[in-house]
Short mmCIF file of C-alpha atoms in Angstrom, two decimals:
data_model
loop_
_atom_site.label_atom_id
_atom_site.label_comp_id
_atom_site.label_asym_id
_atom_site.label_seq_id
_atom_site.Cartn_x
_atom_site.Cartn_y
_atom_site.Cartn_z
CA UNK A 1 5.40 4.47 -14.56
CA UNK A 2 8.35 2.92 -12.55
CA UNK A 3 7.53 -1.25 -12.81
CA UNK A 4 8.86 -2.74 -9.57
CA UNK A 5 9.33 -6.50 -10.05
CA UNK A 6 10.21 -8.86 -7.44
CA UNK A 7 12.26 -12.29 -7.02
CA UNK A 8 11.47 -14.75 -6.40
CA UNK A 9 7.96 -15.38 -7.06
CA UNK A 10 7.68 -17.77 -4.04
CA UNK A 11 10.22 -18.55 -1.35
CA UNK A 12 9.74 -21.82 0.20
CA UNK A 13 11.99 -21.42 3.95
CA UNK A 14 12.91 -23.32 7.21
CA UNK A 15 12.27 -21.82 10.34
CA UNK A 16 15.59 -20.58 11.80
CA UNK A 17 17.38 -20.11 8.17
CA UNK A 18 17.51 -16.83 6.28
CA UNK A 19 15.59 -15.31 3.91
CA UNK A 20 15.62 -13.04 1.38
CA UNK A 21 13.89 -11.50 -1.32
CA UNK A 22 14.91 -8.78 -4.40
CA UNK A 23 13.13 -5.66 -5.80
CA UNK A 24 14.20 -4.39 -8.94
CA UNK A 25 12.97 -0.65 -10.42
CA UNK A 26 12.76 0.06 -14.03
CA UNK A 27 14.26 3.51 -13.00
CA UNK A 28 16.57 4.59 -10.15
CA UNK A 29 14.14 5.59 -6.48
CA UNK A 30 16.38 8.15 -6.11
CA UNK A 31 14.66 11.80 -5.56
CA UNK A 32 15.83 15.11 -6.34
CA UNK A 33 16.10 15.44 -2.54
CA UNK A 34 18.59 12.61 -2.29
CA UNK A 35 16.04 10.12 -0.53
CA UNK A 36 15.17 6.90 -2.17
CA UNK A 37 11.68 5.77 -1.62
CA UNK A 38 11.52 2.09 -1.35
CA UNK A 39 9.63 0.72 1.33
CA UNK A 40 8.65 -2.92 1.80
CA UNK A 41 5.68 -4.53 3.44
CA UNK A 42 4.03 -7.63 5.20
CA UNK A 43 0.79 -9.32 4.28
CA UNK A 44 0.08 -11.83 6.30
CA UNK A 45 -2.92 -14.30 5.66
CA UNK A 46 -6.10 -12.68 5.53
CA UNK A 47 -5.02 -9.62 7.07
CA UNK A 48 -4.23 -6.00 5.26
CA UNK A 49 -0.43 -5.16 4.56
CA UNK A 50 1.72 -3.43 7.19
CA UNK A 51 4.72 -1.22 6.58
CA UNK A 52 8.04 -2.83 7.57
CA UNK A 53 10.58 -0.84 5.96
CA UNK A 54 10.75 2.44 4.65
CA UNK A 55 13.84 4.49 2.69
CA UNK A 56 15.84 1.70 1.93
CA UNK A 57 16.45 0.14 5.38
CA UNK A 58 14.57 2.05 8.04
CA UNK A 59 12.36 -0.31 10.13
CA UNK A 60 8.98 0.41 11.02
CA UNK A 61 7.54 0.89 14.93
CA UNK A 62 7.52 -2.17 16.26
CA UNK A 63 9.26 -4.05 13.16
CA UNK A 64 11.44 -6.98 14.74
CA UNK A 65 15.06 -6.31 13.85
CA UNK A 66 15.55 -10.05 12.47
CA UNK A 67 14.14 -7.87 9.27
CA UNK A 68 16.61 -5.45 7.36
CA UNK A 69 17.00 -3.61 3.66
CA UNK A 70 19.24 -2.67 1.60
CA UNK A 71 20.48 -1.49 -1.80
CA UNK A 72 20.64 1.45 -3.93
CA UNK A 73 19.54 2.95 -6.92
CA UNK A 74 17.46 0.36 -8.53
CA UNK A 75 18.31 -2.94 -6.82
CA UNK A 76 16.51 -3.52 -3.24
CA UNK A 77 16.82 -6.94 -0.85
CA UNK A 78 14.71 -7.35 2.43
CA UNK A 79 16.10 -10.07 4.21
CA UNK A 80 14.99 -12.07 7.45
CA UNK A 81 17.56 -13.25 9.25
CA UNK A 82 15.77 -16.26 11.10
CA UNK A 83 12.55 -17.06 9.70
CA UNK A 84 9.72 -17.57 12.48
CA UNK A 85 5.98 -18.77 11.56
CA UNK A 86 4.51 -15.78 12.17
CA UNK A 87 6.63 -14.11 8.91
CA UNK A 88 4.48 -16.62 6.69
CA UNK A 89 3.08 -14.11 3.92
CA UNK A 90 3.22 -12.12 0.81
CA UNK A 91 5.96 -9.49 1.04
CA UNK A 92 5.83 -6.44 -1.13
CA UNK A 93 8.36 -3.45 -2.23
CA UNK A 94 6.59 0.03 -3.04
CA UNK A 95 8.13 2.78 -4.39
CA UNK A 96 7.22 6.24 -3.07
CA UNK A 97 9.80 8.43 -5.44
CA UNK A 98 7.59 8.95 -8.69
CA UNK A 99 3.66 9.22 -9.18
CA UNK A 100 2.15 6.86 -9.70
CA UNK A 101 3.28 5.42 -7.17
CA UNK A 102 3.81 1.50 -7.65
CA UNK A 103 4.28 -2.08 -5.82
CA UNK A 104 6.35 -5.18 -7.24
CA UNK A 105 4.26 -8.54 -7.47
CA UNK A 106 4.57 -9.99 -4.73
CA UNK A 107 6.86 -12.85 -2.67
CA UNK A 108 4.83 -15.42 -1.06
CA UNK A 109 7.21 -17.15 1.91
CA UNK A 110 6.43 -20.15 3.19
CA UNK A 111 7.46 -23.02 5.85
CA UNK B 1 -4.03 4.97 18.44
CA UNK B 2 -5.00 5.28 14.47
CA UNK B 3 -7.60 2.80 13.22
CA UNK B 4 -9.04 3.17 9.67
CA UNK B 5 -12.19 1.23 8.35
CA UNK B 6 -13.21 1.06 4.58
CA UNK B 7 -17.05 1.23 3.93
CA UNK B 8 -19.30 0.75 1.16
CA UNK B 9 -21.17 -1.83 -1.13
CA UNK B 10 -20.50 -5.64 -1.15
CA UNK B 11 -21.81 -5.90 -4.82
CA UNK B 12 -22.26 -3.36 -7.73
CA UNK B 13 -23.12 -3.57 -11.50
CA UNK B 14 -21.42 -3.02 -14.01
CA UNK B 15 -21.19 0.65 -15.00
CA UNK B 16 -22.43 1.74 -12.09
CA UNK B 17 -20.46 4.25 -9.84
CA UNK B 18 -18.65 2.89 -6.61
CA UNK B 19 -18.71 4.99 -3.41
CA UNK B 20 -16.34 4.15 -0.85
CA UNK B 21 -16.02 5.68 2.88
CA UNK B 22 -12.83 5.56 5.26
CA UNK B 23 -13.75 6.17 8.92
CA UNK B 24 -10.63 6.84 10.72
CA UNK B 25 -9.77 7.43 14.27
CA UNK B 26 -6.37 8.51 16.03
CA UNK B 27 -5.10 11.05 13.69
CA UNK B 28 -6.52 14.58 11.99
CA UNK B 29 -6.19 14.88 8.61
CA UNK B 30 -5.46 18.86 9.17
CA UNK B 31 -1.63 17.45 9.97
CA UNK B 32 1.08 18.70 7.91
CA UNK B 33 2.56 15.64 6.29
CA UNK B 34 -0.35 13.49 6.71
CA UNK B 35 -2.33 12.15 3.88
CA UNK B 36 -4.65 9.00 3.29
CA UNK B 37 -4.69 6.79 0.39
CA UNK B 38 -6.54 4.37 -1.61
CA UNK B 39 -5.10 0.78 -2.28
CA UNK B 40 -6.99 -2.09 -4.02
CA UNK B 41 -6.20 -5.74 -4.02
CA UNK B 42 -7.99 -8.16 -6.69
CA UNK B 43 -8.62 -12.01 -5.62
CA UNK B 44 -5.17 -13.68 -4.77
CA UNK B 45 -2.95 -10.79 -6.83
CA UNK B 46 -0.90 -7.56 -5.88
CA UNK B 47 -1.72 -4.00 -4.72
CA UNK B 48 -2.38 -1.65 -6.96
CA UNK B 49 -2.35 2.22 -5.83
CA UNK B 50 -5.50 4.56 -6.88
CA UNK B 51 -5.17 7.39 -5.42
CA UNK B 52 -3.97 9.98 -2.52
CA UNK B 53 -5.23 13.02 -0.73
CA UNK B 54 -3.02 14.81 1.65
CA UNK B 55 -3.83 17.68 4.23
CA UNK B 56 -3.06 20.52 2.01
CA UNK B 57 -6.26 19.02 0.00
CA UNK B 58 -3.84 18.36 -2.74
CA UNK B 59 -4.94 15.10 -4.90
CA UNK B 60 -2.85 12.43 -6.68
CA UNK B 61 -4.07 9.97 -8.43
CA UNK B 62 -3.44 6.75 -10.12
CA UNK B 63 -2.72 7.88 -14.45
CA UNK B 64 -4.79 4.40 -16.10
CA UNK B 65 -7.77 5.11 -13.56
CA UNK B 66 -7.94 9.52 -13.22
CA UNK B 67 -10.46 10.04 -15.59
CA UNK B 68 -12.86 7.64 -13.17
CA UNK B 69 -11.97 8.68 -9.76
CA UNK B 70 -12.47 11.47 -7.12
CA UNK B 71 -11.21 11.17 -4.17
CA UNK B 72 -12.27 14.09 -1.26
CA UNK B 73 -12.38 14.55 2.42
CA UNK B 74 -14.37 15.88 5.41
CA UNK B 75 -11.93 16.61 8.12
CA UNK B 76 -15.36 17.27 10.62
CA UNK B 77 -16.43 13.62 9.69
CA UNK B 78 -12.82 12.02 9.72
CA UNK B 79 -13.78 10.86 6.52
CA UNK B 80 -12.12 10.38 2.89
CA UNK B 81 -14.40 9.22 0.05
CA UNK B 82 -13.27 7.61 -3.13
CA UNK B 83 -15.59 7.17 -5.84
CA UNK B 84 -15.38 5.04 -9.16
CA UNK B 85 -17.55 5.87 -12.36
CA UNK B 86 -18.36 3.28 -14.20
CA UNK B 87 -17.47 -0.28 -12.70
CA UNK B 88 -16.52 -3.18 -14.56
CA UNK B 89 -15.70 -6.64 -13.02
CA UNK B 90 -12.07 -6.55 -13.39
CA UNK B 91 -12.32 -4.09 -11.04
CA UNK B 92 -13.63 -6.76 -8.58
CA UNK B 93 -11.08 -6.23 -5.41
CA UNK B 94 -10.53 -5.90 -1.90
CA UNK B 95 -10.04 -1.77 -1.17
CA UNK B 96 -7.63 -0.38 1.78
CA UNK B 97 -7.39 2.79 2.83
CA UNK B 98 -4.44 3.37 4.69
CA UNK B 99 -2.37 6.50 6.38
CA UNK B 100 0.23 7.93 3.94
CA UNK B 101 3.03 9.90 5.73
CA UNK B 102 5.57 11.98 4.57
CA UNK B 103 8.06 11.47 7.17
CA UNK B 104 8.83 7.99 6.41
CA UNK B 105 7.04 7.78 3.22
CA UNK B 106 5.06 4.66 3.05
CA UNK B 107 1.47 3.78 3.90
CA UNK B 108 0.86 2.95 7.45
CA UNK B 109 -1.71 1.68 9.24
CA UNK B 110 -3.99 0.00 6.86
CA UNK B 111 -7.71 -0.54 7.17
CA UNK B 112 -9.18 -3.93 7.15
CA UNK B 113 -10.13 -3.55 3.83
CA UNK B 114 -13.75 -3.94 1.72
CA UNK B 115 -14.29 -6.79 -0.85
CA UNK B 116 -16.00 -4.95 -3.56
CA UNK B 117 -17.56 -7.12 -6.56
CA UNK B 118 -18.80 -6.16 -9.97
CA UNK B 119 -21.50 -8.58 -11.39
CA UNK B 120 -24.62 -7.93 -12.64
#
């Protein structure tokens, strides 16, 4: 299984600053097909996850574009550029290249 | 618009068998590309993926948890099933189902999600 394991664990922020947040694989996301499959998503409180990012750096419908991704091979960032309150939550990378597939741990930002 | 709701019990004991229903709405599961998967959450931890049908009817599932799930659908009900043999309380968790596309690759929307818990 590819382990997907995220830094930091917690990411205390200031409304206005940047954030950002790391996803490393145990194995490159790259596919025979050339795509890499690393996707990252929101969890706000008490609410199921939503897809923000998908293939590296793509944003979602209706994503905000103070989000982006980036990286390669095995080393992924999602960064906010200007944290608001509503991006309080748990942020997760999944990777979509190899069955099973897998999520990191978990980033909890907050104000 | 696609909505997805998980169904099923509150509480099961252990060894029992888990059966879990996802309505959805807004989509047909006869859709090349298309597929809907099965994501559970335990009390304040991560996600953890268990398994994946897609149109085609083909079926992927999770390696540490095959030999205890099925996972099926019935494109006249808009429903996909999951079931789990033989519960155990670490298996206690909140279960999505969500949309799994192969355009972009990711799972998107999600359901509300069920808290399922394993006590006897």
């Amino acid at each position: 299984d590819i382990v997907m394991t995220q830094t930091p664990l917690s990411s205390p922020v200031t409304l206005g600053q940047p954030a950002s947040i790391s996803c490393r694989s145990s194995q490159s996301l790259v596919h025979s097909d050339g795509n890499t499959y690393l996707s990252w998503l929101q969890q706000r409180p008490g609410q199921p996850p939503r897809l923000l990012i998908y293939k590296i750096s793509n944003r979602f419908s209706g994503v905000p574009d103070r989000f982006s991704g980036s990286g390669a091979g095995t080393d992924f960032t999602l960064k906010i550029s200007r944290v608001e309150a509503e991006d309080v939550g748990v942020y997760y990378c999944m990777q979509a290249t190899q069955f099973p597939l897998t999520f990191g741990g978990g980033t909890k930002v907050e104000i | 618009q696609i909505t997805l709701k998980e169904s099923g019990p509150t509480l099961v004991k252990p060894t029992q068998t888990l059966t879990l229903t996802c309505f959805f709405s807004g989509f047909s599961l006869t859709t090349s590309g298309v597929g809907v998967g099965w994501i559970r959450q335990p009390p304040g931890k991560a996600l953890e993926w268990l398994a994946l049908i897609y149109w085609d009817d083909d079926k992927r599932y999770s390696p540490s948890l095959k030999s205890r799930l099925t996972i099926t659908k019935d494109i006249s009900k808009n429903q996909v099933v999951l079931t789990m043999t033989n519960m155990d309380p670490v298996d206690t968790a909140t279960y999505y189902c969500a949309v799994f596309s192969t355009v972009f690759i990711g799972f998107d929307p999600w359901g509300q999600g069920t808290l399922v818990t394993v006590s006897s």
